[in-house]
Amino acid sequence: MAAAHGRFLADEEWEDGTAIEQCWVHEGATLQFRFAPSRAAAATLEKIRSGTEAAARTAVYSLRHNLMEAHFAEESIEQGLIEELLLLAEASRYSNASYALHALHVAIAYDLGTAHLLSARGAERLVKLLHSDAVCGPEATSARNLGA
């Protein structure tokens, strides 16, 4: 059984021959071509910003997996992902807000994500969101306030 390994190779690594010298690519290897993290991040953010609810929901839902790749996560955060997720969660209700908060949870696991959250006064905004009707619904918020 062959082992699989995924790694983003920069242009310089190809040009310098580093990928072959370090045995990252060898005879019998299969290459998978993907967008560079900066382009993939830009495309994802464009879908979130597009204004269509369905496109934003699909893009945000896929972030829970896509953000596991560090290069993509860092690029997305640098390009404004934290602010976009906060705005989407504040403007949405129920499932969209939940997806945005889940993606935000994954993004702030990175130090860069936490720094961007704090610089955008995101902690305060996040606390308000977590206690709002938009995420949990009015029944859950009322029960929480009553101590149920």
Short mmCIF file of N, CA, C and O in Angstrom, two decimals:
data_model
loop_
_atom_site.label_atom_id
_atom_site.label_comp_id
_atom_site.label_asym_id
_atom_site.label_seq_id
_atom_site.Cartn_x
_atom_site.Cartn_y
_atom_site.Cartn_z
N MET A 1 0.84 -1.17 0.00
CA MET A 1 0.00 0.00 0.00
C MET A 1 0.89 1.24 0.00
O MET A 1 1.80 1.36 0.79
N ALA A 2 0.60 2.16 -0.87
CA ALA A 2 1.41 3.37 -0.99
C ALA A 2 0.97 4.41 0.02
O ALA A 2 -0.20 4.56 0.30
N ALA A 3 1.92 5.12 0.56
CA ALA A 3 1.62 6.19 1.50
C ALA A 3 1.34 7.48 0.73
O ALA A 3 1.92 7.72 -0.32
N ALA A 4 0.45 8.27 1.26
CA ALA A 4 0.12 9.54 0.62
C ALA A 4 0.64 10.67 1.49
O ALA A 4 0.62 10.59 2.71
N HIS A 5 1.12 11.70 0.82
CA HIS A 5 1.62 12.86 1.54
C HIS A 5 1.32 14.09 0.71
O HIS A 5 1.55 14.11 -0.49
N GLY A 6 0.79 15.11 1.33
CA GLY A 6 0.49 16.33 0.61
C GLY A 6 1.32 17.47 1.15
O GLY A 6 1.49 17.62 2.34
N ARG A 7 1.86 18.25 0.26
CA ARG A 7 2.66 19.41 0.65
C ARG A 7 2.61 20.42 -0.47
O ARG A 7 2.68 20.07 -1.64
N PHE A 8 2.49 21.69 -0.12
CA PHE A 8 2.52 22.76 -1.11
C PHE A 8 3.96 23.01 -1.50
O PHE A 8 4.82 23.22 -0.66
N LEU A 9 4.24 22.95 -2.79
CA LEU A 9 5.59 23.23 -3.29
C LEU A 9 5.60 24.61 -3.94
O LEU A 9 4.84 24.88 -4.86
N ALA A 10 6.45 25.46 -3.43
CA ALA A 10 6.56 26.81 -3.97
C ALA A 10 7.28 26.79 -5.31
O ALA A 10 8.01 25.85 -5.64
N ASP A 11 7.09 27.86 -6.08
CA ASP A 11 7.73 27.97 -7.40
C ASP A 11 9.25 27.83 -7.30
O ASP A 11 9.88 27.18 -8.12
N GLU A 12 9.81 28.45 -6.24
CA GLU A 12 11.27 28.41 -6.08
C GLU A 12 11.78 26.99 -5.88
O GLU A 12 12.87 26.63 -6.34
N GLU A 13 10.99 26.18 -5.19
CA GLU A 13 11.41 24.79 -4.95
C GLU A 13 11.47 24.00 -6.25
O GLU A 13 12.34 23.15 -6.43
N TRP A 14 10.55 24.28 -7.17
CA TRP A 14 10.60 23.63 -8.46
C TRP A 14 11.78 24.12 -9.28
O TRP A 14 12.52 23.34 -9.87
N GLU A 15 11.92 25.45 -9.32
CA GLU A 15 12.98 26.05 -10.12
C GLU A 15 14.37 25.65 -9.65
O GLU A 15 15.26 25.42 -10.46
N ASP A 16 14.57 25.59 -8.34
CA ASP A 16 15.87 25.22 -7.77
C ASP A 16 16.13 23.72 -7.79
O ASP A 16 17.25 23.28 -7.52
N GLY A 17 15.10 22.94 -8.07
CA GLY A 17 15.25 21.48 -8.05
C GLY A 17 15.20 20.89 -6.66
O GLY A 17 15.52 19.71 -6.47
N THR A 18 14.79 21.68 -5.67
CA THR A 18 14.74 21.21 -4.29
C THR A 18 13.81 20.02 -4.13
O THR A 18 14.12 19.08 -3.40
N ALA A 19 12.70 20.05 -4.83
CA ALA A 19 11.72 18.96 -4.69
C ALA A 19 12.32 17.61 -5.08
O ALA A 19 12.08 16.59 -4.43
N ILE A 20 13.15 17.59 -6.11
CA ILE A 20 13.78 16.34 -6.56
C ILE A 20 14.97 15.99 -5.69
O ILE A 20 15.14 14.85 -5.29
N GLU A 21 15.78 16.99 -5.33
CA GLU A 21 16.95 16.74 -4.47
C GLU A 21 16.57 16.18 -3.11
O GLU A 21 17.26 15.32 -2.57
N GLN A 22 15.47 16.66 -2.56
CA GLN A 22 15.02 16.22 -1.25
C GLN A 22 14.14 14.96 -1.32
O GLN A 22 13.59 14.53 -0.33
N CYS A 23 14.03 14.42 -2.53
CA CYS A 23 13.21 13.21 -2.78
C CYS A 23 11.74 13.41 -2.44
O CYS A 23 11.06 12.50 -2.00
N TRP A 24 11.24 14.64 -2.62
CA TRP A 24 9.83 14.89 -2.42
C TRP A 24 9.05 14.37 -3.63
O TRP A 24 7.88 14.04 -3.52
N VAL A 25 9.70 14.36 -4.77
CA VAL A 25 9.10 13.86 -6.00
C VAL A 25 10.06 12.82 -6.56
O VAL A 25 11.24 13.07 -6.69
N HIS A 26 9.57 11.65 -6.82
CA HIS A 26 10.43 10.60 -7.36
C HIS A 26 9.66 9.79 -8.38
O HIS A 26 8.45 9.99 -8.57
N GLU A 27 10.35 8.90 -9.03
CA GLU A 27 9.74 8.10 -10.08
C GLU A 27 8.55 7.34 -9.51
O GLU A 27 8.63 6.75 -8.44
N GLY A 28 7.46 7.38 -10.21
CA GLY A 28 6.25 6.70 -9.77
C GLY A 28 5.34 7.57 -8.91
O GLY A 28 4.26 7.14 -8.52
N ALA A 29 5.78 8.79 -8.62
CA ALA A 29 4.97 9.68 -7.80
C ALA A 29 3.83 10.27 -8.63
O ALA A 29 3.92 10.40 -9.85
N THR A 30 2.77 10.58 -7.97
CA THR A 30 1.64 11.23 -8.61
C THR A 30 1.54 12.65 -8.08
O THR A 30 1.59 12.86 -6.87
N LEU A 31 1.47 13.60 -8.97
CA LEU A 31 1.36 14.99 -8.56
C LEU A 31 -0.09 15.44 -8.67
O LEU A 31 -0.80 15.09 -9.60
N GLN A 32 -0.50 16.22 -7.71
CA GLN A 32 -1.83 16.81 -7.72
C GLN A 32 -1.66 18.32 -7.82
O GLN A 32 -1.00 18.92 -6.97
N PHE A 33 -2.24 18.90 -8.83
CA PHE A 33 -2.12 20.34 -9.00
C PHE A 33 -3.29 21.03 -8.33
O PHE A 33 -4.45 20.65 -8.52
N ARG A 34 -2.97 22.03 -7.53
CA ARG A 34 -3.97 22.81 -6.82
C ARG A 34 -3.60 24.28 -6.92
O ARG A 34 -2.46 24.61 -7.23
N PHE A 35 -4.55 25.12 -6.63
CA PHE A 35 -4.25 26.54 -6.56
C PHE A 35 -3.23 26.79 -5.47
O PHE A 35 -3.22 26.11 -4.45
N ALA A 36 -2.39 27.78 -5.65
CA ALA A 36 -1.50 28.22 -4.58
C ALA A 36 -2.39 28.71 -3.44
O ALA A 36 -3.50 29.19 -3.68
N PRO A 37 -1.94 28.59 -2.20
CA PRO A 37 -2.77 28.99 -1.06
C PRO A 37 -3.30 30.42 -1.16
O PRO A 37 -4.44 30.68 -0.79
N SER A 38 -2.50 31.33 -1.68
CA SER A 38 -2.97 32.72 -1.78
C SER A 38 -4.15 32.84 -2.74
O SER A 38 -5.10 33.58 -2.49
N ARG A 39 -4.09 32.11 -3.84
CA ARG A 39 -5.21 32.15 -4.81
C ARG A 39 -6.43 31.44 -4.28
O ARG A 39 -7.56 31.90 -4.47
N ALA A 40 -6.23 30.31 -3.61
CA ALA A 40 -7.36 29.59 -3.03
C ALA A 40 -8.04 30.42 -1.95
O ALA A 40 -9.27 30.46 -1.85
N ALA A 41 -7.23 31.11 -1.13
CA ALA A 41 -7.78 31.96 -0.08
C ALA A 41 -8.57 33.12 -0.69
O ALA A 41 -9.67 33.44 -0.23
N ALA A 42 -8.01 33.74 -1.72
CA ALA A 42 -8.70 34.85 -2.38
C ALA A 42 -10.03 34.40 -2.98
O ALA A 42 -11.04 35.10 -2.89
N ALA A 43 -10.04 33.23 -3.60
CA ALA A 43 -11.27 32.70 -4.20
C ALA A 43 -12.32 32.42 -3.13
O ALA A 43 -13.50 32.72 -3.32
N THR A 44 -11.90 31.86 -2.01
CA THR A 44 -12.83 31.56 -0.91
C THR A 44 -13.41 32.85 -0.35
O THR A 44 -14.62 32.95 -0.13
N LEU A 45 -12.55 33.84 -0.11
CA LEU A 45 -13.03 35.11 0.43
C LEU A 45 -13.97 35.81 -0.55
O LEU A 45 -14.93 36.45 -0.14
N GLU A 46 -13.71 35.68 -1.83
CA GLU A 46 -14.59 36.28 -2.83
C GLU A 46 -15.97 35.64 -2.77
O GLU A 46 -16.99 36.32 -2.88
N LYS A 47 -16.03 34.34 -2.58
CA LYS A 47 -17.32 33.65 -2.46
C LYS A 47 -18.06 34.11 -1.22
O LYS A 47 -19.28 34.28 -1.23
N ILE A 48 -17.34 34.31 -0.12
CA ILE A 48 -17.97 34.78 1.12
C ILE A 48 -18.49 36.20 0.94
O ILE A 48 -19.58 36.54 1.39
N ARG A 49 -17.73 37.04 0.27
CA ARG A 49 -18.09 38.45 0.08
C ARG A 49 -19.10 38.66 -1.05
O ARG A 49 -19.63 39.76 -1.20
N SER A 50 -19.35 37.65 -1.86
CA SER A 50 -20.15 37.81 -3.07
C SER A 50 -21.56 38.31 -2.82
O SER A 50 -22.17 38.89 -3.70
N GLY A 51 -22.07 38.07 -1.64
CA GLY A 51 -23.41 38.53 -1.34
C GLY A 51 -24.48 37.48 -1.49
O GLY A 51 -25.56 37.63 -0.95
N THR A 52 -24.21 36.42 -2.24
CA THR A 52 -25.21 35.37 -2.35
C THR A 52 -25.08 34.43 -1.16
O THR A 52 -23.99 33.97 -0.81
N GLU A 53 -26.19 34.18 -0.54
CA GLU A 53 -26.20 33.38 0.69
C GLU A 53 -25.72 31.95 0.44
O GLU A 53 -24.97 31.40 1.24
N ALA A 54 -26.14 31.36 -0.66
CA ALA A 54 -25.76 29.98 -0.94
C ALA A 54 -24.25 29.84 -1.18
O ALA A 54 -23.63 28.89 -0.68
N ALA A 55 -23.67 30.77 -1.94
CA ALA A 55 -22.23 30.71 -2.20
C ALA A 55 -21.43 30.90 -0.92
O ALA A 55 -20.45 30.19 -0.67
N ALA A 56 -21.87 31.84 -0.09
CA ALA A 56 -21.18 32.08 1.17
C ALA A 56 -21.29 30.85 2.08
O ALA A 56 -20.31 30.44 2.71
N ARG A 57 -22.47 30.26 2.16
CA ARG A 57 -22.68 29.08 3.01
C ARG A 57 -21.78 27.93 2.57
O ARG A 57 -21.12 27.29 3.39
N THR A 58 -21.70 27.69 1.28
CA THR A 58 -20.86 26.60 0.77
C THR A 58 -19.39 26.87 1.07
O THR A 58 -18.67 25.98 1.52
N ALA A 59 -18.95 28.09 0.84
CA ALA A 59 -17.55 28.44 1.08
C ALA A 59 -17.20 28.33 2.56
O ALA A 59 -16.15 27.77 2.92
N VAL A 60 -18.07 28.83 3.42
CA VAL A 60 -17.79 28.79 4.86
C VAL A 60 -17.85 27.36 5.38
O VAL A 60 -17.04 26.96 6.22
N TYR A 61 -18.79 26.57 4.88
CA TYR A 61 -18.89 25.18 5.31
C TYR A 61 -17.61 24.41 4.98
O TYR A 61 -17.13 23.62 5.78
N SER A 62 -17.05 24.67 3.81
CA SER A 62 -15.82 23.96 3.40
C SER A 62 -14.59 24.43 4.17
O SER A 62 -13.57 23.74 4.19
N LEU A 63 -14.67 25.59 4.81
CA LEU A 63 -13.52 26.10 5.55
C LEU A 63 -13.11 25.20 6.71
O LEU A 63 -11.94 25.15 7.07
N ARG A 64 -14.06 24.49 7.30
CA ARG A 64 -13.70 23.64 8.45
C ARG A 64 -12.67 22.59 8.06
O ARG A 64 -11.88 22.17 8.90
N HIS A 65 -12.65 22.19 6.81
CA HIS A 65 -11.64 21.24 6.33
C HIS A 65 -10.44 21.98 5.72
O HIS A 65 -9.30 21.62 5.96
N ASN A 66 -10.73 22.99 4.92
CA ASN A 66 -9.66 23.72 4.22
C ASN A 66 -8.70 24.41 5.17
O ASN A 66 -7.51 24.55 4.87
N LEU A 67 -9.20 24.87 6.31
CA LEU A 67 -8.34 25.58 7.26
C LEU A 67 -7.36 24.66 7.97
O LEU A 67 -6.47 25.12 8.66
N MET A 68 -7.50 23.37 7.79
CA MET A 68 -6.54 22.44 8.39
C MET A 68 -5.18 22.52 7.70
O MET A 68 -4.17 22.16 8.28
N GLU A 69 -5.16 23.02 6.47
CA GLU A 69 -3.89 23.22 5.77
C GLU A 69 -3.33 24.57 6.20
O GLU A 69 -3.94 25.62 5.98
N ALA A 70 -2.19 24.55 6.84
CA ALA A 70 -1.61 25.75 7.45
C ALA A 70 -1.36 26.88 6.45
O ALA A 70 -1.64 28.04 6.74
N HIS A 71 -0.85 26.56 5.26
CA HIS A 71 -0.58 27.60 4.26
C HIS A 71 -1.86 28.33 3.87
O HIS A 71 -1.91 29.55 3.80
N PHE A 72 -2.90 27.56 3.61
CA PHE A 72 -4.19 28.15 3.24
C PHE A 72 -4.75 28.98 4.39
O PHE A 72 -5.23 30.10 4.19
N ALA A 73 -4.68 28.46 5.60
CA ALA A 73 -5.21 29.16 6.77
C ALA A 73 -4.51 30.50 6.97
O ALA A 73 -5.16 31.53 7.16
N GLU A 74 -3.19 30.49 6.91
CA GLU A 74 -2.44 31.72 7.12
C GLU A 74 -2.74 32.76 6.04
O GLU A 74 -2.90 33.95 6.33
N GLU A 75 -2.81 32.31 4.80
CA GLU A 75 -3.14 33.23 3.71
C GLU A 75 -4.54 33.81 3.88
O GLU A 75 -4.76 35.01 3.68
N SER A 76 -5.48 32.95 4.24
CA SER A 76 -6.86 33.40 4.42
C SER A 76 -6.96 34.42 5.53
O SER A 76 -7.65 35.44 5.41
N ILE A 77 -6.28 34.15 6.63
CA ILE A 77 -6.30 35.06 7.77
C ILE A 77 -5.67 36.40 7.39
O ILE A 77 -6.20 37.47 7.70
N GLU A 78 -4.55 36.34 6.69
CA GLU A 78 -3.88 37.57 6.25
C GLU A 78 -4.76 38.39 5.31
O GLU A 78 -4.70 39.62 5.30
N GLN A 79 -5.59 37.72 4.53
CA GLN A 79 -6.43 38.42 3.55
C GLN A 79 -7.76 38.89 4.15
O GLN A 79 -8.60 39.43 3.44
N GLY A 80 -7.98 38.67 5.45
CA GLY A 80 -9.17 39.21 6.10
C GLY A 80 -10.25 38.22 6.47
O GLY A 80 -11.40 38.60 6.68
N LEU A 81 -9.92 36.95 6.58
CA LEU A 81 -10.92 35.94 6.88
C LEU A 81 -11.62 36.16 8.22
O LEU A 81 -12.84 36.01 8.32
N ILE A 82 -10.88 36.53 9.25
CA ILE A 82 -11.47 36.68 10.58
C ILE A 82 -12.59 37.72 10.55
O ILE A 82 -13.70 37.47 11.03
N GLU A 83 -12.31 38.87 9.97
CA GLU A 83 -13.32 39.93 9.89
C GLU A 83 -14.52 39.48 9.07
O GLU A 83 -15.67 39.75 9.44
N GLU A 84 -14.27 38.80 7.96
CA GLU A 84 -15.38 38.33 7.11
C GLU A 84 -16.25 37.32 7.85
O GLU A 84 -17.48 37.36 7.74
N LEU A 85 -15.65 36.42 8.61
CA LEU A 85 -16.42 35.45 9.37
C LEU A 85 -17.23 36.13 10.47
O LEU A 85 -18.39 35.75 10.72
N LEU A 86 -16.65 37.10 11.14
CA LEU A 86 -17.39 37.85 12.16
C LEU A 86 -18.58 38.58 11.53
O LEU A 86 -19.70 38.54 12.06
N LEU A 87 -18.34 39.25 10.41
CA LEU A 87 -19.42 39.96 9.73
C LEU A 87 -20.53 39.00 9.28
O LEU A 87 -21.71 39.30 9.43
N LEU A 88 -20.14 37.86 8.74
CA LEU A 88 -21.12 36.89 8.28
C LEU A 88 -21.93 36.34 9.45
O LEU A 88 -23.15 36.22 9.37
N ALA A 89 -21.26 36.02 10.54
CA ALA A 89 -21.96 35.50 11.72
C ALA A 89 -22.92 36.55 12.30
O ALA A 89 -24.02 36.21 12.74
N GLU A 90 -22.51 37.82 12.28
CA GLU A 90 -23.36 38.88 12.81
C GLU A 90 -24.57 39.13 11.91
O GLU A 90 -25.65 39.49 12.39
N ALA A 91 -24.40 38.95 10.61
CA ALA A 91 -25.46 39.25 9.65
C ALA A 91 -26.36 38.05 9.35
O ALA A 91 -27.42 38.22 8.75
N SER A 92 -25.96 36.86 9.77
CA SER A 92 -26.69 35.65 9.42
C SER A 92 -27.47 35.12 10.61
O SER A 92 -27.31 35.56 11.74
N ARG A 93 -28.24 34.10 10.33
CA ARG A 93 -28.99 33.44 11.39
C ARG A 93 -28.79 31.93 11.29
O ARG A 93 -28.57 31.39 10.23
N TYR A 94 -28.87 31.28 12.42
CA TYR A 94 -28.87 29.84 12.58
C TYR A 94 -27.72 29.15 11.84
O TYR A 94 -26.58 29.31 12.22
N SER A 95 -28.00 28.38 10.78
CA SER A 95 -26.95 27.53 10.20
C SER A 95 -25.79 28.34 9.63
O SER A 95 -24.63 27.97 9.83
N ASN A 96 -26.07 29.45 8.94
CA ASN A 96 -24.97 30.24 8.39
C ASN A 96 -24.11 30.82 9.50
O ASN A 96 -22.88 30.84 9.41
N ALA A 97 -24.74 31.32 10.54
CA ALA A 97 -23.99 31.85 11.68
C ALA A 97 -23.20 30.73 12.35
O ALA A 97 -22.05 30.93 12.74
N SER A 98 -23.79 29.57 12.45
CA SER A 98 -23.12 28.43 13.06
C SER A 98 -21.90 28.00 12.25
O SER A 98 -20.82 27.74 12.81
N TYR A 99 -22.04 27.95 10.93
CA TYR A 99 -20.91 27.59 10.07
C TYR A 99 -19.79 28.62 10.20
O TYR A 99 -18.61 28.28 10.26
N ALA A 100 -20.17 29.90 10.22
CA ALA A 100 -19.17 30.96 10.34
C ALA A 100 -18.43 30.86 11.68
O ALA A 100 -17.21 31.00 11.74
N LEU A 101 -19.17 30.59 12.75
CA LEU A 101 -18.53 30.46 14.07
C LEU A 101 -17.64 29.23 14.15
O LEU A 101 -16.58 29.26 14.78
N HIS A 102 -18.05 28.15 13.49
CA HIS A 102 -17.21 26.95 13.48
C HIS A 102 -15.90 27.22 12.73
O HIS A 102 -14.83 26.84 13.19
N ALA A 103 -16.00 27.87 11.59
CA ALA A 103 -14.79 28.21 10.83
C ALA A 103 -13.92 29.18 11.62
O ALA A 103 -12.68 29.05 11.62
N LEU A 104 -14.54 30.10 12.32
CA LEU A 104 -13.79 31.03 13.16
C LEU A 104 -13.06 30.29 14.27
O LEU A 104 -11.91 30.58 14.57
N HIS A 105 -13.71 29.29 14.84
CA HIS A 105 -13.10 28.46 15.88
C HIS A 105 -11.83 27.79 15.35
O HIS A 105 -10.80 27.76 16.02
N VAL A 106 -11.90 27.26 14.15
CA VAL A 106 -10.73 26.60 13.55
C VAL A 106 -9.65 27.63 13.24
O VAL A 106 -8.46 27.40 13.49
N ALA A 107 -10.05 28.80 12.71
CA ALA A 107 -9.07 29.83 12.33
C ALA A 107 -8.32 30.40 13.53
O ALA A 107 -7.12 30.67 13.44
N ILE A 108 -9.00 30.56 14.66
CA ILE A 108 -8.31 31.16 15.81
C ILE A 108 -7.46 30.15 16.56
O ILE A 108 -6.78 30.51 17.52
N ALA A 109 -7.46 28.92 16.11
CA ALA A 109 -6.53 27.93 16.68
C ALA A 109 -5.10 28.27 16.25
O ALA A 109 -4.14 27.87 16.91
N TYR A 110 -4.97 29.03 15.17
CA TYR A 110 -3.66 29.50 14.73
C TYR A 110 -3.33 30.79 15.49
O TYR A 110 -4.22 31.62 15.72
N ASP A 111 -2.08 30.98 15.86
CA ASP A 111 -1.68 32.20 16.56
C ASP A 111 -2.04 33.45 15.76
O ASP A 111 -2.49 34.44 16.31
N LEU A 112 -1.83 33.38 14.46
CA LEU A 112 -2.14 34.51 13.59
C LEU A 112 -3.64 34.83 13.64
O LEU A 112 -4.04 35.99 13.66
N GLY A 113 -4.46 33.79 13.66
CA GLY A 113 -5.90 33.97 13.74
C GLY A 113 -6.32 34.64 15.04
O GLY A 113 -7.16 35.54 15.05
N THR A 114 -5.73 34.21 16.15
CA THR A 114 -6.03 34.81 17.44
C THR A 114 -5.61 36.28 17.45
O THR A 114 -6.35 37.14 17.93
N ALA A 115 -4.44 36.57 16.90
CA ALA A 115 -3.97 37.96 16.85
C ALA A 115 -4.92 38.83 16.04
O ALA A 115 -5.24 39.95 16.44
N HIS A 116 -5.39 38.32 14.90
CA HIS A 116 -6.32 39.09 14.08
C HIS A 116 -7.67 39.26 14.78
O HIS A 116 -8.30 40.32 14.66
N LEU A 117 -8.11 38.24 15.48
CA LEU A 117 -9.37 38.33 16.22
C LEU A 117 -9.28 39.42 17.28
O LEU A 117 -10.17 40.26 17.41
N LEU A 118 -8.19 39.44 18.02
CA LEU A 118 -8.03 40.44 19.08
C LEU A 118 -7.86 41.84 18.52
O LEU A 118 -8.35 42.81 19.10
N SER A 119 -7.18 41.97 17.38
CA SER A 119 -6.98 43.30 16.80
C SER A 119 -8.26 43.87 16.20
O SER A 119 -8.38 45.08 16.04
N ALA A 120 -9.22 43.03 15.89
CA ALA A 120 -10.49 43.48 15.31
C ALA A 120 -11.57 43.60 16.38
O ALA A 120 -12.75 43.63 16.06
N ARG A 121 -11.16 43.67 17.66
CA ARG A 121 -12.10 43.65 18.78
C ARG A 121 -13.05 42.47 18.63
O ARG A 121 -14.22 42.54 18.99
N GLY A 122 -12.52 41.40 18.10
CA GLY A 122 -13.33 40.22 17.81
C GLY A 122 -13.79 39.46 19.03
O GLY A 122 -14.84 38.84 19.01
N ALA A 123 -13.02 39.50 20.11
CA ALA A 123 -13.40 38.76 21.31
C ALA A 123 -14.73 39.30 21.84
O ALA A 123 -15.63 38.52 22.18
N GLU A 124 -14.84 40.59 21.90
CA GLU A 124 -16.09 41.22 22.37
C GLU A 124 -17.25 40.86 21.44
O GLU A 124 -18.34 40.51 21.89
N ARG A 125 -17.01 40.96 20.15
CA ARG A 125 -18.03 40.63 19.16
C ARG A 125 -18.42 39.16 19.23
O ARG A 125 -19.59 38.81 19.10
N LEU A 126 -17.43 38.31 19.46
CA LEU A 126 -17.67 36.87 19.54
C LEU A 126 -18.53 36.52 20.75
O LEU A 126 -19.46 35.71 20.65
N VAL A 127 -18.27 37.13 21.88
CA VAL A 127 -19.08 36.88 23.08
C VAL A 127 -20.52 37.29 22.83
O VAL A 127 -21.45 36.56 23.18
N LYS A 128 -20.73 38.45 22.20
CA LYS A 128 -22.09 38.88 21.88
C LYS A 128 -22.78 37.89 20.95
O LYS A 128 -23.96 37.59 21.12
N LEU A 129 -22.03 37.39 19.97
CA LEU A 129 -22.60 36.42 19.03
C LEU A 129 -23.00 35.12 19.72
O LEU A 129 -24.04 34.55 19.44
N LEU A 130 -22.15 34.65 20.59
CA LEU A 130 -22.41 33.38 21.25
C LEU A 130 -23.62 33.44 22.17
O LEU A 130 -24.22 32.41 22.48
N HIS A 131 -24.00 34.63 22.58
CA HIS A 131 -25.16 34.78 23.45
C HIS A 131 -26.35 35.41 22.74
O HIS A 131 -27.27 35.88 23.37
N SER A 132 -26.32 35.39 21.42
CA SER A 132 -27.40 36.01 20.66
C SER A 132 -28.40 34.98 20.18
O SER A 132 -28.12 33.79 20.09
N ASP A 133 -29.59 35.46 19.84
CA ASP A 133 -30.63 34.59 19.28
C ASP A 133 -30.26 34.09 17.89
O ASP A 133 -30.74 33.06 17.45
N ALA A 134 -29.39 34.82 17.18
CA ALA A 134 -29.05 34.46 15.80
C ALA A 134 -28.37 33.11 15.72
O ALA A 134 -28.51 32.40 14.73
N VAL A 135 -27.63 32.74 16.75
CA VAL A 135 -26.90 31.48 16.71
C VAL A 135 -27.72 30.35 17.31
O VAL A 135 -27.85 29.28 16.74
N CYS A 136 -28.28 30.58 18.47
CA CYS A 136 -28.94 29.51 19.22
C CYS A 136 -30.45 29.50 19.07
O CYS A 136 -31.09 28.52 19.37
N GLY A 137 -31.02 30.59 18.65
CA GLY A 137 -32.47 30.71 18.61
C GLY A 137 -32.96 31.30 19.92
O GLY A 137 -32.31 31.19 20.95
N PRO A 138 -34.12 31.93 19.91
CA PRO A 138 -34.61 32.60 21.10
C PRO A 138 -34.88 31.66 22.27
O PRO A 138 -34.71 32.02 23.42
N GLU A 139 -35.32 30.44 21.99
CA GLU A 139 -35.62 29.50 23.06
C GLU A 139 -34.38 29.15 23.88
O GLU A 139 -34.40 29.13 25.09
N ALA A 140 -33.26 28.90 23.18
CA ALA A 140 -32.03 28.53 23.86
C ALA A 140 -31.48 29.70 24.67
O ALA A 140 -30.99 29.52 25.78
N THR A 141 -31.58 30.91 24.13
CA THR A 141 -31.07 32.08 24.84
C THR A 141 -31.90 32.34 26.08
O THR A 141 -31.36 32.61 27.15
N SER A 142 -33.23 32.20 25.99
CA SER A 142 -34.09 32.40 27.15
C SER A 142 -33.81 31.36 28.22
O SER A 142 -33.73 31.67 29.40
N ALA A 143 -33.63 30.10 27.81
CA ALA A 143 -33.33 29.04 28.77
C ALA A 143 -31.99 29.27 29.44
O ALA A 143 -31.85 29.05 30.65
N ARG A 144 -31.02 29.75 28.70
CA ARG A 144 -29.71 30.01 29.26
C ARG A 144 -29.79 31.15 30.28
O ARG A 144 -29.18 31.10 31.32
N ASN A 145 -30.57 32.18 29.97
CA ASN A 145 -30.70 33.32 30.88
C ASN A 145 -31.45 32.94 32.16
O ASN A 145 -31.25 33.54 33.20
N LEU A 146 -32.32 31.95 32.06
CA LEU A 146 -33.07 31.49 33.23
C LEU A 146 -32.29 30.48 34.04
O LEU A 146 -32.74 30.04 35.08
N GLY A 147 -31.14 30.06 33.54
CA GLY A 147 -30.31 29.09 34.26
C GLY A 147 -30.73 27.66 34.03
O GLY A 147 -30.36 26.77 34.79
N ALA A 148 -31.51 27.40 33.01
CA ALA A 148 -31.96 26.03 32.72
C ALA A 148 -30.86 25.21 32.11
O ALA A 148 -29.89 25.65 31.63
#
